[in-house]
Amino acid sequence: MSFLEVLYFIVPTAIFYAAPLILTAIGGVFSERSGVVNIGLEGLMVMGAFVGIVFNLTYVDTFGAWTPWISLLVAGLAAGIFSILHAVASISFRADQTVSGVAINLLGIAIALFSVKMLYDKGQTDMIKVRFPRFNIPFLEDIPLIGPMFFKDVYGTSILAIAIAIMAWFIIYKTPFGLRLRAVGEHPTAADTMGVNVTKMRYIAVIISGVLGGIGGAIYSQTISGDFGHATINGQGFMAIAAMIFGKWHPLGALGAAIFFGFAQSLSIAGSSIPYIKEIPSVYLHILPYVLTIFALAGFIGKANAPKASGQPYIKGKR
Amino acid sequence: MPKKLTTILVPVISVILGLLVGAIVMLVSGYDPVEGYLALWEGIFGDVYTLGGTVRQITPYVLAGLAVAFAFRTGLFNIGVEGQLIMGWLAAAYVGYAFDLPAIIHLPLAILAAAVAGALWAFIPGLLKAKLQVHEVIVTIMMNYIALHVSNAIIKSLTDGGEKTPAIHESASLRSAFLDNLTEYSRMHYGFVIALIMVVIMWFILERTKRGFELKAVGFNQNASEYAGMNVNKNIILAMVISGAFAGLAGAMEALGTFGNVSVIGGFTGIGFDGIAVALLGANAPLGVLLGATLFGSLKFGALNMPNVGIPVEIVSIIIALVIFFVASGYIIRVFLERMSKKKEAK
């Protein structure tokens, strides 16, 4: 395989693997920027993956080729509702946000597996019949070099993920809503003094993270795994958290980090067919994202600082 | 209402609420909750076999709970118990099958290896926290995944691509013919003795030693501790190392007791995460952890009997997750309790 051929193969695969991570990491950015730590992303992804597959299996005859897309919406909605639990516990009930997030993770997988067994009487769902199609983008695919890499045989989900990342950047940095969101996460008391409703902002942010995490999970289950079982989402949510931190709590940073992690993942899966890469034991590629995150946090790759108020419940009148 | 009473009431109410919501979930899903909970009861206390299995399940939960609780008491959140447990499991299994020693040396050595492996795995986040102020939560989560992949890779290289290591030698086993006969081969092992000793050790370290006082002080207020002349960095690292050693021991229970080897695993054991639930429910006190582990371990093992009446075992995971929610939201339960007691006083 020539170097160019390797690139044509690996770049679309990387973005394809990155799509669920991108969406979930952006969800994490919203939540943490508002000051709520969301360790529960894994559980939200599980919920999304589960709902996506069940909806796809149930309504494939009704919606035909549109089924995966509608499943995404339904999965986002379901995970959004599920995330309200985290919001209520950590914002209104002043629970330890990390603990509440852990509970979301445990609850997500438990509810999903319980329901799968109830619905299908077995531990794993059937494979879905209709997946996301690949397509070529007219004109752009003809650009030399970049065309075959980015615009040929692409998944709609990859485009969606990148579009949402750019949208998130615009919302967080260029709109009044984004300014309030960041203010609430950095200095809630000051924001409150200026008339920003801290509780409301945080609720909205957590629900956004739920919706995005759910869509991320549904993309994963409908593109990569094709069914839902106990190991479908196995650390994807935590890898999204890693991408968020590695991207320094910035939507575009998270986008870049997620693509990089997707790259590492695709290498560890498809690497055996690529010269040089196949010499590297796959374990190094598996642990690469996690090791890099630790390095990023330790300041070896530029200091990553969390939003100031993240992790603390806001109690009115308390100094 | 006295504070001590609320500390006990919050977990109790949380468990009751968890079981109640679990019953509602069963009802809504079309199952009979009474039948379900009866099957659960049978699965825990039914006969000597299930009792043995229940004790076996409780054993690693106690140690995982102690690991989380010890870190909590010193102001650290160790989500990495899962990874430390995996490394401890691997180390104990390796020492168990690779060495040929008399039991009196072999068993303690295998147990020690597990504790050291867990401690080393926790040392890294401790060091990063102490020297570079990196938050331990994220590092320990990342270390979990690194442990999972590294352990799998090591098992594969030890066995030339195999899926599991050879069985440990008899001399390193915690199993015994006596317990096997007593509990009709339930896989119950002497690990529970180690778990109980560790409960006492944790209490002793925290309540009866100068070092334990320092560790707790650092957990309460780092600046005050430093001002009082304590070495904060050293205490943070030590706290993580001790916590990791407990977690490693939990892995030894699986390696030397329940399974007798270590296998390539696709996902986490879940014991480490349930340890967080155990510690929270037990209010991070050694005795509380023992009670919390007994409850969750029993639920988890008893649940295996629930499919016999058609109910998926995951119902118990739902209940445990709900209990964590309620304990974490203890603030609202406390507010509720205070209002209740005020009303009584007003009358």
XYZ file of C-alpha atoms in Angstrom:
666
model
C 0.000 0.000 0.000
C 1.399 3.391 -0.889
C 1.456 6.188 1.623
C -1.370 8.048 -0.136
C -3.528 4.964 -0.213
C -2.969 4.546 3.498
C -4.110 8.121 4.046
C -7.196 7.631 1.880
C -8.043 4.650 4.009
C -7.160 5.907 7.457
C -8.466 9.483 7.405
C -12.122 8.668 6.656
C -11.939 5.771 9.139
C -10.539 8.084 11.793
C -13.334 10.610 11.333
C -15.875 7.806 11.227
C -14.640 6.457 14.564
C -14.383 9.963 15.951
C -17.971 11.037 15.226
C -19.512 9.601 18.432
C -16.601 10.954 20.472
C -16.922 14.424 18.947
C -20.602 14.758 19.797
C -20.248 13.392 23.308
C -17.163 15.486 24.034
C -18.997 18.616 22.872
C -21.804 17.627 25.237
C -19.223 17.445 27.995
C -17.934 20.892 27.057
C -21.418 22.378 27.480
C -21.949 20.761 30.850
C -18.529 21.537 32.313
C -18.499 25.071 30.947
C -21.621 25.682 33.011
C -19.895 24.277 36.080
C -21.361 20.783 36.224
C -18.914 17.892 35.988
C -20.448 15.158 33.874
C -18.759 11.810 34.481
C -22.103 10.348 33.414
C -21.408 10.790 29.698
C -20.738 7.064 29.417
C -24.181 6.262 30.814
C -25.809 8.839 28.547
C -24.086 7.279 25.540
C -25.274 3.851 26.625
C -28.809 5.172 26.840
C -28.512 6.721 23.378
C -26.978 3.598 21.855
C -29.700 1.428 23.356
C -32.636 3.651 22.374
C -31.179 4.155 18.905
C -30.927 0.427 18.223
C -34.344 -0.400 19.676
C -36.012 2.371 17.679
C -34.196 1.306 14.534
C -35.229 -2.339 14.979
C -38.845 -1.476 15.781
C -39.623 1.168 13.186
C -37.421 0.143 10.273
C -40.492 -0.919 8.281
C -42.223 2.408 8.823
C -39.392 4.820 8.077
C -37.206 2.797 5.720
C -33.958 4.479 4.809
C -34.620 7.409 7.154
C -34.745 5.160 10.209
C -31.162 5.738 11.477
C -31.603 9.512 11.350
C -34.907 9.454 13.195
C -33.351 7.034 15.689
C -30.675 9.641 16.357
C -33.320 12.212 17.253
C -35.221 9.818 19.486
C -32.011 8.659 21.176
C -30.972 12.268 21.792
C -34.364 13.011 23.282
C -34.287 9.946 25.542
C -30.762 10.641 26.812
C -31.698 14.305 27.280
C -34.554 13.283 29.540
C -32.291 10.786 31.322
C -29.713 13.516 31.973
C -32.319 15.545 33.897
C -31.717 13.047 36.704
C -28.080 14.157 36.878
C -29.171 17.785 36.703
C -31.687 17.456 39.525
C -29.239 15.577 41.759
C -26.204 17.765 41.162
C -27.834 21.179 40.744
C -30.941 21.169 42.919
C -30.078 18.485 45.458
C -26.422 19.605 45.728
C -25.164 16.034 45.296
C -21.483 15.404 44.673
C -21.413 15.749 40.880
C -18.898 12.980 40.363
C -20.915 10.568 42.470
C -24.117 11.475 40.668
C -22.306 10.927 37.372
C -21.147 7.495 38.497
C -24.744 6.689 39.401
C -25.842 7.788 35.903
C -23.298 5.397 34.397
C -24.446 2.467 36.524
C -28.106 3.296 35.987
C -27.756 3.760 32.235
C -26.256 0.342 31.565
C -28.574 -1.327 34.091
C -31.751 0.134 32.576
C -30.571 -0.611 29.039
C -29.708 -4.264 29.745
C -32.833 -4.768 31.852
C -34.952 -3.454 28.985
C -33.131 -5.478 26.342
C -33.811 -8.658 28.303
C -37.417 -7.646 28.864
C -38.021 -6.761 25.199
C -36.045 -9.470 23.427
C -35.614 -12.135 26.096
C -31.848 -12.267 25.502
C -28.774 -10.291 26.439
C -28.173 -8.708 23.085
C -30.363 -7.200 20.366
C -30.448 -8.387 16.767
C -28.316 -6.612 14.186
C -30.033 -3.625 12.618
C -30.833 -3.920 8.931
C -30.642 -0.284 7.882
C -27.492 1.611 8.769
C -26.185 5.027 7.851
C -25.342 5.089 4.163
C -22.061 6.390 2.804
C -22.222 8.923 0.010
C -20.040 11.081 -2.183
C -20.277 14.839 -2.066
C -20.563 16.083 -5.665
C -17.804 18.407 -6.970
C -15.846 18.357 -3.693
C -14.938 14.716 -4.200
C -13.108 15.662 -7.397
C -10.586 17.893 -5.622
C -7.267 16.135 -5.864
C -5.772 14.795 -2.643
C -8.396 16.237 -0.270
C -11.371 14.979 -2.254
C -10.871 11.244 -1.816
C -9.796 11.785 1.782
C -12.698 13.828 3.070
C -15.523 13.853 0.539
C -15.658 10.387 -0.986
C -17.633 7.612 0.683
C -18.282 9.743 3.744
C -20.790 9.000 6.447
C -23.462 11.620 7.039
C -22.745 11.224 10.729
C -19.164 12.429 10.270
C -20.417 15.602 8.627
C -23.058 16.043 11.325
C -20.446 15.714 14.082
C -18.128 18.299 12.578
C -21.036 20.667 11.885
C -22.216 20.408 15.483
C -18.707 21.088 16.782
C -18.519 24.283 14.754
C -22.022 25.256 15.852
C -21.077 24.646 19.479
C -18.055 26.898 19.091
C -20.306 29.632 17.687
C -22.882 29.227 20.455
C -20.379 29.158 23.313
C -18.133 31.978 22.093
C -20.287 34.204 19.902
C -23.721 34.392 21.487
C -25.067 35.966 24.690
C -26.207 32.507 25.748
C -22.645 31.217 25.479
C -21.281 34.137 27.452
C -23.766 33.444 30.251
C -22.925 29.745 30.119
C -19.229 30.424 30.579
C -19.872 33.026 33.277
C -21.949 30.570 35.276
C -19.142 28.041 35.129
C -16.378 30.462 36.056
C -18.009 32.650 38.674
C -21.638 31.817 39.397
C -22.004 34.470 42.093
C -20.966 37.237 39.725
C -23.243 35.868 37.038
C -26.117 35.724 39.497
C -25.499 39.341 40.512
C -25.773 40.341 36.861
C -29.161 38.679 36.654
C -28.215 35.371 35.066
C -30.291 32.487 36.329
C -27.532 30.090 37.377
C -29.779 27.111 38.040
C -31.588 27.466 34.717
C -28.355 27.831 32.739
C -26.899 24.738 34.373
C -30.022 22.690 33.748
C -29.978 23.665 30.073
C -26.282 22.819 29.779
C -26.642 19.391 31.372
C -29.630 18.560 29.168
C -27.675 19.643 26.070
C -24.870 17.320 27.148
C -27.435 14.545 27.549
C -28.876 15.100 24.082
C -25.443 15.210 22.439
C -24.200 12.212 24.423
C -27.304 10.282 23.391
C -26.827 11.147 19.733
C -23.166 10.164 20.066
C -24.145 6.806 21.529
C -26.735 6.210 18.826
C -24.189 7.012 16.125
C -21.790 4.535 17.665
C -24.350 1.746 17.866
C -25.734 2.378 14.383
C -22.448 2.763 12.555
C -19.810 0.793 14.412
C -21.448 -2.000 16.420
C -24.793 -2.543 14.645
C -26.472 -4.013 17.708
C -26.691 -3.355 21.434
C -25.243 -5.508 24.204
C -23.430 -5.102 27.493
C -20.117 -4.184 25.865
C -21.375 -1.957 23.040
C -20.346 1.256 24.761
C -17.185 0.291 26.579
C -15.332 3.384 27.638
C -16.412 5.597 24.740
C -17.953 8.054 27.183
C -14.788 8.266 29.229
C -12.755 8.669 26.081
C -15.048 11.582 25.211
C -14.253 13.104 28.600
C -10.599 12.592 27.784
C -11.110 14.369 24.444
C -12.839 17.237 26.221
C -9.944 17.690 28.637
C -7.325 17.184 25.945
C -9.180 19.825 23.927
C -9.018 22.132 26.956
C -12.767 22.521 27.347
C -12.998 24.200 23.949
C -15.409 22.822 21.305
C -12.893 22.955 18.476
C -10.162 21.608 20.733
C -12.448 18.744 21.662
C -13.145 18.210 17.955
C -9.449 17.934 17.213
C -8.772 15.693 20.191
C -11.693 13.421 19.321
C -10.483 13.056 15.740
C -7.037 12.228 17.059
C -8.462 9.595 19.419
C -10.585 8.248 16.590
C -7.373 8.011 14.599
C -5.710 6.012 17.374
C -8.749 3.752 17.596
C -8.929 3.166 13.879
C -5.221 2.387 13.856
C -5.630 -0.171 16.609
C -8.451 -1.830 14.683
C -7.364 -1.425 11.057
C -3.652 -1.111 11.711
C -2.879 -4.749 10.998
C -3.247 -4.095 7.270
C -0.957 -1.065 7.182
C 2.814 -1.364 6.863
C 4.877 -0.055 9.825
C 1.772 0.339 11.994
C 1.257 -3.399 12.197
C 4.653 -3.694 13.876
C 3.393 -1.726 16.870
C 1.668 -3.952 19.438
C -1.996 -2.910 19.512
C -1.938 -2.345 23.261
C 0.049 0.877 22.774
C -2.556 2.204 20.379
C -5.334 1.185 22.770
C -3.884 3.071 25.713
C -2.609 6.049 23.717
C -5.653 8.327 24.254
C -5.643 7.707 27.980
C -1.913 8.204 28.401
C -2.050 11.400 26.366
C -4.861 12.716 28.547
C -2.785 12.174 31.661
C 0.114 13.968 29.986
C -2.177 16.825 28.969
C -3.454 17.169 32.529
C 0.024 17.001 33.955
C 0.939 19.964 31.808
C 3.360 18.238 29.482
C 1.281 19.331 26.487
C 0.206 22.763 27.672
C -1.720 23.187 30.880
C -5.370 22.146 30.792
C -7.443 24.054 33.312
C -11.041 23.211 34.130
C -13.661 25.957 34.414
C -13.240 27.466 37.883
C -16.598 26.637 39.403
C -16.906 23.205 37.866
C -17.786 20.576 40.415
C -19.288 22.919 42.980
C -23.001 23.295 43.562
C -24.119 26.921 43.563
C -25.721 27.888 46.836
C -27.297 31.320 46.760
C -25.962 33.722 49.349
C -22.966 31.578 50.199
C -19.580 33.198 49.801
C -32.613 15.921 65.266
C -29.134 14.810 66.420
C -26.554 14.747 63.672
C -25.491 11.191 64.350
C -29.025 9.930 63.829
C -29.284 11.686 60.436
C -25.997 10.128 59.348
C -27.536 6.712 59.938
C -31.005 7.612 58.693
C -29.887 8.970 55.288
C -28.415 5.659 54.055
C -31.270 3.656 55.552
C -33.886 5.829 53.875
C -31.890 5.688 50.629
C -31.892 1.888 50.649
C -35.625 1.787 51.351
C -36.290 4.294 48.573
C -34.066 2.286 46.207
C -35.938 -0.928 46.943
C -39.279 0.890 46.580
C -38.387 2.371 43.207
C -37.025 -1.049 42.189
C -40.426 -2.531 43.037
C -42.147 0.152 40.970
C -39.823 -0.571 38.036
C -40.701 -4.274 38.262
C -44.405 -3.462 38.491
C -44.298 -1.135 35.479
C -42.330 -3.716 33.469
C -45.011 -6.296 34.134
C -43.197 -8.364 36.770
C -44.411 -9.243 40.229
C -42.210 -7.347 42.739
C -43.216 -9.576 45.663
C -42.213 -12.667 43.719
C -39.031 -10.867 42.630
C -37.936 -9.896 46.125
C -38.782 -13.355 47.439
C -36.523 -14.853 44.779
C -33.858 -12.336 45.754
C -34.185 -13.394 49.413
C -33.939 -17.047 48.418
C -30.884 -16.238 46.312
C -29.145 -14.736 49.347
C -30.207 -16.913 52.275
C -31.801 -19.908 50.528
C -29.339 -22.624 51.615
C -25.694 -23.095 52.578
C -24.640 -22.927 48.925
C -26.191 -19.522 48.326
C -24.950 -18.293 51.713
C -21.408 -19.308 50.749
C -21.795 -17.537 47.417
C -23.115 -14.438 49.164
C -20.086 -14.290 51.465
C -17.801 -14.782 48.474
C -19.441 -11.866 46.677
C -19.262 -9.637 49.751
C -15.517 -10.233 50.244
C -14.111 -8.164 47.327
C -16.849 -5.570 47.899
C -15.558 -4.952 51.421
C -12.027 -4.370 50.155
C -13.100 -2.236 47.186
C -15.318 -0.245 49.548
C -12.443 0.250 51.986
C -10.250 1.470 49.122
C -12.762 4.126 48.068
C -13.616 5.046 51.660
C -9.994 5.417 52.733
C -9.333 7.810 49.870
C -12.520 9.739 50.613
C -11.518 10.160 54.258
C -8.282 11.754 53.136
C -10.017 14.097 50.703
C -9.347 12.091 47.553
C -11.773 10.475 45.143
C -10.299 7.211 43.908
C -12.413 6.122 40.915
C -9.430 4.016 39.919
C -10.220 1.127 42.263
C -11.312 -0.862 39.232
C -7.919 -0.532 37.550
C -5.979 -1.136 40.759
C -8.089 -4.227 41.343
C -7.297 -5.556 37.865
C -3.566 -5.059 38.411
C -3.798 -6.745 41.825
C -5.709 -9.628 40.279
C -3.045 -10.047 37.605
C -0.150 -9.862 40.082
C -1.691 -12.369 42.496
C -2.526 -14.812 39.711
C 0.976 -14.529 38.271
C 2.692 -15.154 41.603
C 0.158 -17.905 42.228
C 1.089 -19.987 39.211
C 4.660 -18.928 38.371
C 6.269 -19.729 41.737
C 6.576 -23.022 43.536
C 6.755 -22.370 47.253
C 5.398 -23.810 50.475
C 1.926 -22.469 51.282
C 3.108 -20.535 54.330
C 5.230 -18.300 52.066
C 3.391 -18.621 48.774
C -0.039 -17.404 49.867
C 1.196 -14.324 51.767
C 3.535 -13.530 48.877
C 0.714 -13.684 46.325
C -1.482 -11.498 48.525
C 1.364 -9.044 49.060
C 2.033 -8.917 45.320
C -1.597 -7.936 44.711
C -1.436 -5.179 47.335
C 1.812 -3.839 45.893
C 0.485 -3.904 42.322
C -2.643 -2.003 43.372
C -0.579 0.435 45.392
C 1.775 1.096 42.472
C -1.146 1.704 40.131
C -2.532 4.244 42.620
C 0.879 5.777 43.227
C 0.876 7.441 39.786
C -2.307 9.497 40.321
C -1.153 10.231 43.869
C 2.181 11.533 42.648
C 0.571 13.638 39.916
C -1.886 15.082 42.430
C 0.820 15.891 44.963
C 3.446 17.294 42.630
C 1.443 18.797 39.781
C -2.010 19.330 41.304
C -3.632 17.149 38.644
C -7.134 16.153 39.679
C -7.103 12.491 40.674
C -10.584 11.709 39.315
C -9.662 11.966 35.647
C -6.243 10.374 36.062
C -7.659 7.378 37.918
C -10.370 6.912 35.268
C -7.719 6.931 32.557
C -5.589 4.533 34.616
C -8.562 2.140 34.698
C -8.549 1.806 30.932
C -4.794 1.590 30.780
C -4.950 -1.237 33.364
C -7.596 -3.073 31.344
C -5.585 -3.020 28.121
C -2.203 -3.583 29.755
C -3.470 -6.522 31.797
C -5.001 -8.114 28.701
C -1.769 -7.605 26.764
C 0.336 -9.092 29.570
C -1.928 -12.144 29.866
C -1.673 -12.682 26.129
C 2.111 -12.403 26.125
C 2.450 -14.664 29.192
C 0.371 -17.379 27.574
C 1.444 -16.963 23.940
C -1.828 -15.435 22.866
C -4.028 -17.399 25.245
C -7.170 -16.118 26.919
C -6.315 -16.969 30.510
C -3.366 -17.821 32.730
C -2.846 -21.348 34.089
C -4.551 -22.096 37.401
C -2.709 -21.026 40.545
C -0.971 -23.665 42.644
C -2.761 -25.142 45.604
C -0.188 -23.472 47.885
C -1.389 -19.988 46.884
C -5.106 -20.739 47.026
C -7.533 -19.258 49.516
C -9.963 -22.095 48.817
C -10.205 -24.968 51.255
C -11.761 -28.415 51.285
C -13.404 -27.552 54.579
C -15.272 -24.536 53.203
C -16.102 -26.400 49.998
C -17.711 -29.209 51.989
C -19.460 -26.831 54.348
C -21.053 -24.765 51.581
C -21.534 -27.438 48.911
C -18.801 -26.072 46.616
C -20.031 -22.484 46.514
C -16.507 -21.173 45.782
C -16.491 -19.477 49.177
C -12.917 -18.964 50.360
C -10.910 -17.664 53.312
C -10.653 -14.224 51.770
C -13.417 -13.008 54.056
C -10.968 -13.312 56.966
C -8.552 -10.996 55.156
C -11.385 -8.575 54.425
C -12.393 -8.467 58.086
C -8.780 -7.924 59.177
C -8.522 -5.044 56.716
C -11.651 -3.440 58.152
C -9.914 -3.413 61.539
C -6.644 -2.199 60.015
C -8.332 0.731 58.311
C -10.051 1.691 61.547
C -6.760 1.383 63.400
C -4.802 3.500 60.885
C -7.371 6.272 60.818
C -8.367 6.396 64.472
C -5.384 5.200 66.437
C -2.220 6.367 64.658
C -0.562 9.730 64.235
C -0.234 9.081 60.507
C -3.970 8.461 60.242
C -4.679 11.736 62.000
C -2.415 13.519 59.528
C -4.095 11.844 56.569
C -7.510 12.933 57.776
C -6.262 16.441 58.548
C -4.928 16.801 55.010
C -8.329 15.682 53.770
C -10.093 18.340 55.805
C -7.853 21.298 55.117
C -4.568 21.182 53.237
C -3.469 24.671 54.168
C -4.087 24.194 57.872
C -2.232 20.868 57.772
C 0.729 22.450 56.053
C 0.716 25.281 58.588
C 0.718 22.701 61.361
C 3.910 21.283 59.914
C 2.559 18.262 58.067
C 3.971 17.177 54.735
C 0.854 17.469 52.556
C 2.370 15.983 49.412
C 3.671 12.929 51.209
C 0.305 12.348 52.844
C -1.590 12.600 49.552
C 0.668 10.024 47.934
C 0.503 7.756 50.969
C -3.292 7.969 51.060
C -3.530 6.918 47.413
C -1.032 4.107 47.925
C -2.916 2.662 50.911
C -6.197 2.982 49.038
C -4.655 1.234 46.038
C -3.331 -1.546 48.253
C -6.869 -2.247 49.510
C -8.044 -2.325 45.892
C -5.222 -4.677 44.931
C -6.282 -7.022 47.747
C -9.797 -7.057 46.302
C -8.178 -8.318 43.101
C -6.314 -10.997 45.083
C -9.673 -12.313 46.309
C -10.701 -12.971 42.711
C -7.335 -14.409 41.717
C -6.632 -16.638 44.725
C -10.178 -17.380 45.805
C -13.018 -17.178 43.351
C -11.408 -17.851 39.986
C -7.930 -19.206 40.615
C -6.575 -17.478 37.513
C -6.921 -14.278 35.502
C -8.522 -14.016 32.057
C -8.533 -11.525 29.228
C -11.563 -9.331 29.898
C -13.543 -7.226 27.451
C -14.872 -4.834 30.055
C -14.605 -3.917 33.706
C -15.511 -6.212 36.577
C -17.732 -3.514 38.082
C -16.466 -4.289 41.592
C -14.456 -1.082 41.711
C -17.421 1.066 40.749
C -19.707 -0.754 43.160
C -17.044 0.002 45.757
C -17.970 3.665 45.394
C -21.556 2.751 46.232
C -20.397 0.689 49.200
C -18.222 3.490 50.582
C -20.949 6.098 50.179
C -23.564 3.955 51.821
C -21.171 3.192 54.663
C -20.429 6.907 55.190
C -16.743 6.077 54.603
C -16.398 4.463 58.020
C -14.814 0.971 58.243
C -17.819 -0.581 59.946
C -20.176 1.211 57.577
C -18.239 -0.169 54.616
C -18.646 -3.672 56.022
C -22.407 -3.163 56.293
C -22.638 -1.517 52.866
C -20.631 -4.312 51.252
C -22.807 -6.901 52.967
C -25.932 -5.277 51.564
C -24.705 -4.711 48.014
C -22.817 -8.015 47.829
C -25.910 -9.877 48.985
C -28.128 -8.037 46.509
C -25.709 -8.692 43.681
C -25.400 -12.405 44.395
C -29.033 -12.919 45.305
C -30.054 -11.309 42.020
C -28.658 -14.329 40.174
C -31.706 -16.211 41.423
C -34.170 -13.687 39.982
C -34.143 -14.967 36.371
C -35.725 -18.148 37.823
C -38.939 -16.144 38.174
C -38.331 -14.418 34.838
C -36.893 -11.140 36.109
C -33.593 -9.909 34.575
C -30.722 -9.687 37.107
C -30.088 -6.093 36.063
C -32.946 -4.968 38.295
C -30.500 -5.136 41.194
C -27.996 -2.928 39.346
C -30.821 -0.440 38.861
C -31.577 -0.558 42.587
C -27.900 -0.081 43.539
C -27.552 2.875 41.164
C -30.698 4.415 42.620
C -29.397 3.992 46.154
C -26.233 5.892 45.154
C -28.422 8.656 43.768
C -30.389 8.924 46.963
C -27.317 8.832 49.193
C -25.619 11.445 47.007
C -28.731 13.594 47.224
C -28.595 13.239 51.006
C -28.981 17.020 51.309
C -32.615 16.840 50.293
C -33.303 13.896 52.617
C -31.699 15.832 55.466
C -33.837 18.882 54.706
C -36.900 16.662 54.713
C -35.912 15.029 58.018
C -35.316 18.400 59.646
C -38.723 19.683 58.545
C -40.339 16.544 59.935
C -38.663 16.873 63.308
C -39.483 20.595 63.471
C -43.141 19.827 62.857
C -43.064 17.344 65.694
C -41.492 19.885 68.005
C -44.116 22.457 67.040
C -46.838 20.058 68.047
